[in-house]
Short mmCIF file of C-alpha atoms and ligand atoms in Angstrom, two decimals:
data_model
loop_
_atom_site.label_atom_id
_atom_site.label_comp_id
_atom_site.label_asym_id
_atom_site.label_seq_id
_atom_site.Cartn_x
_atom_site.Cartn_y
_atom_site.Cartn_z
CA UNK A 1 -30.73 -4.95 52.31
CA UNK A 2 -28.82 -5.98 55.41
CA UNK A 3 -29.39 -3.23 57.92
CA UNK A 4 -27.64 -2.75 61.22
CA UNK A 5 -29.33 -0.47 63.73
CA UNK A 6 -27.36 1.10 66.55
CA UNK A 7 -29.52 2.42 69.39
CA UNK A 8 -28.03 5.80 70.36
CA UNK A 9 -27.55 6.43 74.05
CA UNK A 10 -27.69 9.98 75.30
CA UNK A 11 -28.17 11.73 78.60
CA UNK A 12 -28.83 15.35 79.42
CA UNK A 13 -28.23 16.54 75.90
CA UNK A 14 -25.05 14.59 75.25
CA UNK A 15 -24.41 11.43 73.31
CA UNK A 16 -22.61 8.85 75.39
CA UNK A 17 -19.23 7.50 74.25
CA UNK A 18 -20.66 4.01 73.75
CA UNK A 19 -22.78 5.37 70.88
CA UNK A 20 -19.70 6.38 68.89
CA UNK A 21 -18.02 3.07 69.73
CA UNK A 22 -21.00 1.06 68.44
CA UNK A 23 -21.24 3.20 65.31
CA UNK A 24 -17.58 2.60 64.61
CA UNK A 25 -17.87 -1.18 64.87
CA UNK A 26 -21.29 -1.15 63.22
CA UNK A 27 -19.85 0.64 60.22
CA UNK A 28 -17.07 -1.93 59.77
CA UNK A 29 -19.61 -4.75 60.02
CA UNK A 30 -22.09 -3.19 57.62
CA UNK A 31 -19.36 -2.44 55.08
CA UNK A 32 -18.17 -6.04 55.31
CA UNK A 33 -21.72 -7.29 54.83
CA UNK A 34 -22.49 -4.87 51.99
CA UNK A 35 -25.34 -3.51 54.10
CA UNK A 36 -26.31 -0.19 55.63
CA UNK A 37 -25.89 1.34 59.02
CA UNK A 38 -28.71 3.18 60.77
CA UNK A 39 -28.80 4.79 64.16
CA UNK A 40 -32.04 5.01 66.15
CA UNK A 41 -32.30 8.21 68.19
CA UNK A 42 -35.15 8.40 70.68
CA UNK A 43 -35.81 11.62 72.56
CA UNK A 44 -37.46 15.01 72.74
CA UNK A 45 -35.95 18.01 70.90
CA UNK A 46 -32.86 16.03 69.94
CA UNK A 47 -32.40 17.27 66.35
CA UNK A 48 -28.97 18.63 67.30
CA UNK A 49 -27.93 15.10 68.30
CA UNK A 50 -29.35 13.76 65.03
CA UNK A 51 -27.18 16.26 63.15
CA UNK A 52 -24.12 15.10 65.09
CA UNK A 53 -24.89 11.47 64.23
CA UNK A 54 -25.47 12.05 60.51
CA UNK A 55 -21.84 11.64 59.38
CA UNK A 56 -21.54 8.35 61.22
CA UNK A 57 -24.40 6.39 59.64
CA UNK A 58 -26.34 5.99 56.41
CA UNK A 59 -29.45 7.20 58.19
CA UNK A 60 -30.58 8.56 61.52
CA UNK A 61 -33.97 7.14 62.50
CA UNK A 62 -35.29 10.01 64.61
CA UNK A 63 -38.20 9.30 66.93
CA UNK A 64 -39.25 12.34 68.92
CA UNK A 65 -41.99 12.37 71.52
CA UNK A 66 -42.51 14.26 74.77
CA UNK A 67 -42.66 10.90 76.53
CA UNK A 68 -39.11 10.19 75.35
CA UNK A 69 -37.59 13.21 77.08
CA UNK A 70 -36.00 10.94 79.69
CA UNK A 71 -34.93 7.34 79.39
CA UNK A 72 -37.67 4.89 80.37
CA UNK A 73 -37.44 1.17 79.63
CA UNK A 74 -41.16 1.01 78.83
CA UNK A 75 -41.17 3.73 76.21
CA UNK A 76 -37.88 2.51 74.75
CA UNK A 77 -39.19 -1.01 74.45
CA UNK A 78 -42.42 0.10 72.78
CA UNK A 79 -40.72 2.39 70.27
CA UNK A 80 -37.93 -0.05 69.44
CA UNK A 81 -40.38 -2.94 69.07
CA UNK A 82 -42.23 -0.87 66.48
CA UNK A 83 -39.03 0.14 64.69
CA UNK A 84 -37.45 -3.33 64.61
CA UNK A 85 -40.72 -4.97 63.54
CA UNK A 86 -41.01 -2.55 60.64
CA UNK A 87 -37.40 -2.46 59.49
CA UNK A 88 -36.32 -6.02 60.33
CA UNK A 89 -32.63 -5.19 60.80
CA UNK A 90 -30.20 -8.07 60.68
CA UNK A 91 -28.50 -6.76 63.80
CA UNK A 92 -29.50 -4.35 66.56
CA UNK A 93 -26.65 -2.97 68.65
CA UNK A 94 -27.29 -1.62 72.15
CA UNK A 95 -24.78 -0.39 74.74
CA UNK A 96 -24.14 -2.71 77.66
CA UNK A 97 -24.78 0.15 80.05
CA UNK A 98 -27.20 0.70 82.91
CA UNK A 99 -29.92 1.60 80.39
CA UNK A 100 -29.03 -0.99 77.74
CA UNK A 101 -28.97 -3.74 80.38
CA UNK A 102 -32.35 -2.50 81.51
CA UNK A 103 -34.29 -2.70 78.25
CA UNK A 104 -32.38 -5.05 75.88
CA UNK A 105 -33.37 -8.40 77.45
CA UNK A 106 -37.09 -7.68 77.53
CA UNK A 107 -36.96 -6.14 74.05
CA UNK A 108 -35.25 -9.25 72.67
CA UNK A 109 -37.62 -11.59 74.47
CA UNK A 110 -40.61 -9.59 73.26
CA UNK A 111 -39.42 -9.73 69.64
CA UNK A 112 -38.14 -13.33 69.97
CA UNK A 113 -34.73 -12.23 68.67
CA UNK A 114 -31.64 -13.97 70.10
CA UNK A 115 -29.58 -11.65 72.29
CA UNK A 116 -25.88 -11.84 73.26
CA UNK A 117 -25.02 -9.48 76.09
CA UNK A 118 -21.88 -7.69 77.16
CA UNK A 119 -19.89 -8.55 74.03
CA UNK A 120 -16.33 -7.25 73.71
CA UNK A 121 -15.93 -8.56 70.16
CA UNK A 122 -18.30 -9.10 67.21
CA UNK A 123 -17.59 -10.34 63.69
CA UNK A 124 -19.90 -11.31 60.87
CA UNK A 125 -19.61 -15.00 60.02
CA UNK A 126 -21.72 -17.23 57.75
CA UNK A 127 -24.86 -15.07 57.87
CA UNK A 128 -24.60 -14.87 61.66
CA UNK A 129 -22.22 -13.29 64.15
CA UNK A 130 -19.23 -14.61 66.10
CA UNK A 131 -19.00 -12.96 69.47
CA UNK A 132 -16.49 -12.59 72.28
CA UNK A 133 -17.59 -12.33 75.91
CA UNK A 134 -15.56 -12.39 79.08
CA UNK A 135 -16.01 -14.91 81.86
CA UNK A 136 -14.44 -15.43 85.29
CA UNK A 137 -14.28 -11.73 86.06
CA UNK A 138 -12.43 -10.91 82.84
CA UNK A 139 -9.75 -13.59 83.13
CA UNK A 140 -10.98 -15.57 80.10
CA UNK A 141 -12.30 -14.45 76.71
CA UNK A 142 -14.92 -16.88 75.46
CA UNK A 143 -15.87 -17.25 71.78
CA UNK A 144 -19.64 -17.60 71.64
CA UNK A 145 -22.24 -17.92 68.92
CA UNK A 146 -26.01 -17.71 68.64
CA UNK A 147 -27.80 -21.03 69.10
CA UNK A 148 -30.70 -19.97 66.91
CA UNK A 149 -29.96 -19.06 63.31
CA UNK A 150 -31.30 -15.54 62.45
CA UNK A 151 -32.44 -13.81 60.38
CA UNK A 152 -32.28 -11.19 63.14
CA UNK A 153 -29.86 -10.77 66.03
CA UNK A 154 -29.39 -8.41 68.93
CA UNK A 155 -26.28 -7.64 70.97
CA UNK A 156 -25.29 -5.41 73.84
CA UNK A 157 -21.70 -4.18 73.53
CA UNK A 158 -19.51 -3.35 76.46
CA UNK A 159 -18.78 0.35 76.81
CA UNK A 160 -15.11 1.11 76.21
CA UNK A 161 -14.41 -2.22 74.47
CA UNK A 162 -14.51 -0.92 70.89
CA UNK A 163 -12.26 1.86 69.61
CA UNK A 164 -13.70 4.84 67.81
CA UNK A 165 -12.05 4.81 64.40
CA UNK A 166 -12.24 8.01 62.38
CA UNK A 167 -13.38 7.33 58.81
CA UNK A 168 -14.66 9.31 55.85
CA UNK A 169 -17.97 10.89 56.94
CA UNK A 170 -21.12 9.28 55.59
CA UNK A 171 -23.89 11.41 54.15
CA UNK A 172 -26.50 10.14 56.57
CA UNK A 173 -30.05 11.36 56.11
CA UNK A 174 -32.38 12.11 58.98
CA UNK A 175 -35.55 10.05 58.70
CA UNK A 176 -38.33 11.12 61.08
CA UNK A 177 -40.19 8.08 62.32
CA UNK A 178 -43.59 8.86 63.85
CA UNK A 179 -43.93 7.73 67.46
CA UNK A 180 -47.02 5.67 68.16
CA UNK A 181 -46.59 6.05 71.91
CA UNK A 182 -49.58 6.77 74.09
CA UNK A 183 -49.78 7.14 77.86
CA UNK A 184 -51.69 3.90 78.03
CA UNK A 185 -49.89 1.12 79.87
CA UNK A 186 -46.97 3.31 80.99
CA UNK A 187 -46.44 2.49 84.64
CA UNK A 188 -42.95 3.94 85.10
CA UNK A 189 -42.12 7.60 85.22
CA UNK A 190 -38.88 9.56 85.43
CA UNK A 191 -38.55 11.44 88.70
CA UNK A 192 -35.19 13.20 88.84
CA UNK A 193 -31.46 12.97 88.27
CA UNK A 194 -29.66 12.52 91.55
CA UNK A 195 -26.90 15.11 91.81
CA UNK A 196 -23.79 14.60 93.92
CA UNK A 197 -24.30 15.89 97.44
CA UNK A 198 -22.93 19.38 98.11
CA UNK A 199 -19.34 19.27 99.31
CA UNK A 200 -18.53 16.05 97.49
CA UNK A 201 -15.56 16.29 95.17
CA UNK A 202 -16.35 15.78 91.49
CA UNK A 203 -13.88 13.04 90.55
CA UNK A 204 -14.59 13.54 86.84
CA UNK A 205 -12.82 16.93 87.04
CA UNK A 206 -9.64 15.74 88.82
CA UNK A 207 -6.31 15.47 86.98
CA UNK A 208 -4.94 12.92 89.44
CA UNK A 209 -7.07 10.18 90.96
CA UNK A 210 -5.88 7.77 93.61
CA UNK A 211 -8.42 4.96 93.67
CA UNK A 212 -8.76 2.31 96.34
CA UNK A 213 -10.44 -1.06 96.19
CA UNK A 214 -11.38 -3.87 98.51
CA UNK A 215 -7.66 -4.45 99.06
CA UNK A 216 -7.72 -1.53 101.51
CA UNK A 217 -9.47 -3.98 103.86
CA UNK A 218 -10.95 -1.46 106.31
CA UNK A 219 -12.17 2.13 106.44
CA UNK A 220 -9.58 2.91 109.06
CA UNK A 221 -6.81 2.29 106.48
CA UNK A 222 -8.14 4.94 104.09
CA UNK A 223 -6.14 7.84 105.65
CA UNK A 224 -2.97 6.06 104.54
CA UNK A 225 -3.99 6.48 100.91
CA UNK A 226 -5.66 9.87 101.47
CA UNK A 227 -2.29 11.23 102.63
CA UNK A 228 -0.70 9.87 99.45
CA UNK A 229 -3.45 11.52 97.38
CA UNK A 230 -2.94 14.85 99.19
CA UNK A 231 0.83 14.71 98.71
CA UNK A 232 0.32 14.18 94.96
CA UNK A 233 -2.37 16.84 94.66
CA UNK A 234 -4.82 14.10 93.83
CA UNK A 235 -8.35 13.14 94.78
CA UNK A 236 -9.60 9.87 96.27
CA UNK A 237 -11.75 7.57 94.13
CA UNK A 238 -12.72 3.94 94.59
CA UNK A 239 -14.21 0.72 93.30
CA UNK A 240 -17.74 -0.32 94.08
CA UNK A 241 -17.17 -2.54 97.16
CA UNK A 242 -15.69 0.50 98.96
CA UNK A 243 -18.98 2.34 98.38
CA UNK A 244 -21.08 -0.72 99.21
CA UNK A 245 -19.31 -0.88 102.57
CA UNK A 246 -19.99 2.86 103.00
CA UNK A 247 -16.29 3.65 103.41
CA UNK A 248 -16.51 6.38 100.75
CA UNK A 249 -19.53 8.14 99.20
CA UNK A 250 -21.11 6.98 95.96
CA UNK A 251 -19.72 10.03 94.15
CA UNK A 252 -16.23 8.50 94.47
CA UNK A 253 -17.14 5.30 92.62
CA UNK A 254 -15.56 4.70 89.24
CA UNK A 255 -17.13 2.26 86.80
CA UNK A 256 -20.22 1.25 84.90
CA UNK A 257 -22.54 1.99 87.80
CA UNK A 258 -20.34 4.86 89.00
CA UNK A 259 -18.54 7.59 87.11
CA UNK A 260 -16.45 7.55 83.96
CA UNK A 261 -13.21 9.42 84.55
CA UNK A 262 -10.37 10.54 82.31
CA UNK A 263 -7.72 11.98 84.63
CA UNK A 264 -4.11 12.48 83.54
CA UNK A 265 -2.98 9.95 86.18
CA UNK A 266 -5.02 7.13 87.70
CA UNK A 267 -3.46 5.09 90.51
CA UNK A 268 -5.44 1.92 91.26
CA UNK A 269 -4.55 0.54 94.69
CA UNK A 270 -5.88 -2.83 95.76
CA UNK A 271 -8.30 -2.94 92.83
CA UNK A 272 -8.56 -6.18 90.85
CA UNK A 273 -9.62 -4.58 87.55
CA UNK A 274 -13.07 -6.07 86.99
CA UNK A 275 -14.46 -4.86 83.70
CA UNK A 276 -17.18 -2.83 85.44
CA UNK A 277 -14.41 -0.80 87.04
CA UNK A 278 -12.07 -0.68 84.06
CA UNK A 279 -14.84 0.63 81.79
CA UNK A 280 -14.91 3.77 83.91
CA UNK A 281 -11.19 4.52 83.97
CA UNK A 282 -9.49 3.05 80.93
CA UNK A 283 -9.50 6.47 79.24
CA UNK A 284 -7.05 7.83 81.85
CA UNK A 285 -3.78 9.23 80.49
CA UNK A 286 -1.48 7.06 82.58
CA UNK A 287 -2.65 4.16 84.71
CA UNK A 288 -0.53 2.90 87.58
CA UNK A 289 -1.64 -0.23 89.43
CA UNK A 290 -0.57 -1.49 92.84
CA UNK A 291 -1.73 -5.01 93.60
CA UNK A 292 -0.24 -7.95 95.42
CA UNK A 293 -1.61 -10.40 92.83
CA UNK A 294 0.59 -10.38 89.68
CA UNK A 295 -2.31 -11.93 87.73
CA UNK A 296 -4.81 -9.19 88.66
CA UNK A 297 -6.54 -8.01 85.42
CA UNK A 298 -5.81 -4.36 86.34
CA UNK A 299 -2.23 -4.95 85.14
CA UNK A 300 -3.67 -5.60 81.68
CA UNK A 301 -4.75 -1.96 81.37
CA UNK A 302 -1.99 -0.31 83.45
CA UNK A 303 1.07 1.26 81.87
CA UNK A 304 2.97 0.86 85.15
CA UNK A 305 2.41 -1.93 87.61
CA UNK A 306 3.76 -2.55 91.10
CA UNK A 307 3.27 -6.05 92.46
CA UNK A 308 3.37 -5.43 96.19
CA UNK A 309 1.44 -5.30 99.42
CA UNK A 310 -0.15 -1.85 99.44
CA UNK A 311 0.41 -1.49 103.17
CA UNK A 312 4.16 -1.79 102.60
CA UNK A 313 4.53 0.14 99.35
CA UNK A 314 2.23 3.14 99.90
CA UNK A 315 4.26 4.46 102.90
CA UNK A 316 7.44 4.08 100.82
CA UNK A 317 5.97 6.06 97.90
CA UNK A 318 4.66 8.70 100.30
CA UNK A 319 8.11 9.09 101.84
CA UNK A 320 9.74 9.32 98.41
CA UNK A 321 7.35 12.10 97.37
CA UNK A 322 8.09 13.95 100.61
CA UNK A 323 11.82 13.76 99.89
CA UNK A 324 11.34 14.89 96.30
CA UNK A 325 9.32 17.87 97.46
CA UNK A 326 12.05 18.87 99.91
CA UNK A 327 14.87 18.64 97.37
C1 FAD B 1 -24.11 -4.56 87.51
C2 FAD B 1 -22.78 -4.34 88.17
C3 FAD B 1 -22.22 -3.08 88.17
C4 FAD B 1 -20.99 -2.86 88.78
N1 FAD B 1 -20.46 -1.61 88.76
C5 FAD B 1 -19.25 -1.41 89.27
C6 FAD B 1 -18.63 -0.12 89.23
O1 FAD B 1 -19.21 0.87 88.75
N2 FAD B 1 -17.40 0.03 89.73
C7 FAD B 1 -16.71 -1.01 90.29
O2 FAD B 1 -15.56 -0.80 90.74
N3 FAD B 1 -17.25 -2.24 90.35
C8 FAD B 1 -18.51 -2.45 89.88
N4 FAD B 1 -19.07 -3.68 89.99
C9 FAD B 1 -18.38 -4.69 90.79
C10 FAD B 1 -17.26 -5.40 90.04
O3 FAD B 1 -17.77 -6.51 89.36
C11 FAD B 1 -16.18 -5.90 91.02
O4 FAD B 1 -16.79 -6.74 91.97
C12 FAD B 1 -15.47 -4.75 91.74
O5 FAD B 1 -14.96 -3.81 90.82
C13 FAD B 1 -14.31 -5.35 92.54
O6 FAD B 1 -13.77 -4.33 93.31
P1 FAD B 1 -12.29 -4.44 93.83
O7 FAD B 1 -11.34 -4.58 92.68
O8 FAD B 1 -12.08 -3.31 94.77
O9 FAD B 1 -12.34 -5.77 94.71
P2 FAD B 1 -11.75 -7.19 94.43
O10 FAD B 1 -12.16 -7.74 93.14
O11 FAD B 1 -12.06 -8.00 95.65
O12 FAD B 1 -10.19 -6.94 94.36
C14 FAD B 1 -9.39 -6.58 95.43
C15 FAD B 1 -7.97 -6.56 94.92
O13 FAD B 1 -7.12 -6.11 95.94
C16 FAD B 1 -5.93 -6.86 95.90
N5 FAD B 1 -5.36 -6.80 97.25
C17 FAD B 1 -5.84 -7.36 98.39
N6 FAD B 1 -5.06 -7.06 99.43
C18 FAD B 1 -4.04 -6.30 98.94
C19 FAD B 1 -2.89 -5.72 99.52
N7 FAD B 1 -2.65 -5.81 100.84
N8 FAD B 1 -2.04 -5.03 98.72
C20 FAD B 1 -2.29 -4.93 97.37
N9 FAD B 1 -3.35 -5.48 96.77
C21 FAD B 1 -4.23 -6.15 97.54
C22 FAD B 1 -6.35 -8.25 95.50
O14 FAD B 1 -5.27 -8.94 94.91
C23 FAD B 1 -7.48 -7.95 94.50
O15 FAD B 1 -6.98 -7.89 93.17
C24 FAD B 1 -20.29 -3.93 89.39
C25 FAD B 1 -20.84 -5.20 89.36
C26 FAD B 1 -22.06 -5.40 88.78
C27 FAD B 1 -22.63 -6.81 88.76
#
């Protein structure tokens, strides 16, 4: 039987969107291959999550252990090594997220299974898989294949790259897999979740986000955009370089290593649209991009685009809003 295993990702009692995305694509692949779809759920007291996953797979492989309460690359690697060695799935799907990027390479190396990372497309082809990955900061989609012929493969899939397609529910069964974990050899330990500092605005709750990128050039230019945000009743957000330069706090960062936001309106100003950023904001209702480069990838996800120098256009928009408010 050709089995595909999706490794469920969850945090603080909630399954992450990438899990549903992988299950959706995994189901299409397994149906095409005449195989079965399983989802591996590692955690402590996560039966409620197993129940939620049941309709999306043929089986939920539930591994519960006190040591799995929080994500830890060491425990994940040990448990998944055991599971994959026993079940020999044709394909293991892992999210290309902070955690997936952390454990997938060492897991694949340990098991000597070829791994393709950060895929935005995957199709079954001649007993192997044809993959799509992006290169040159998302400007080119490259068709890639595994050098080594199976029988087992592993992929990490980019979060937000695969749509969640609603299908007839499956009657997945929950299979409890005993954990063979011991404390022996565990060097890493979870300490705490870092909460946003008091007083910081939670950008995930805002309806309107005005996000700035490296195009803003200097911290002293931020008030220009802050005034625009205030006039629109919006909140400031940003890309990673703005945080790296300490122009705005980490809590404002949108993207794979920042926050995932779904505001009604997202205005990206001077942001190129690297996939790490886009993954965090592509779920916004309406995306408006301002960039002086007409080839910037952000225009590929924006519904409205303005090709212009932000220092010229932002004051014009601000003025227009002021006039509209007066009238
Ligand atoms: C592991 C990892 C995780 C990452 N996580 C994140 C993340 O969570 N979030 C994130 O954002 N990035 C993240 N990155 C970084 C990401 O790859 C990009 O480098 C980053 O998003 C680029 O930010 P930017 O668009 O602001 O800057 P740039 O790519 O430098 O783009 C600046 C844009 O501004 C435009 N511009 C310049 N001047 C003007 C002007 N006067 N008027 C109008 N437009 C102008 C330019 O045309 C350009 O498109 C991550 C990278 C790695 C490796």
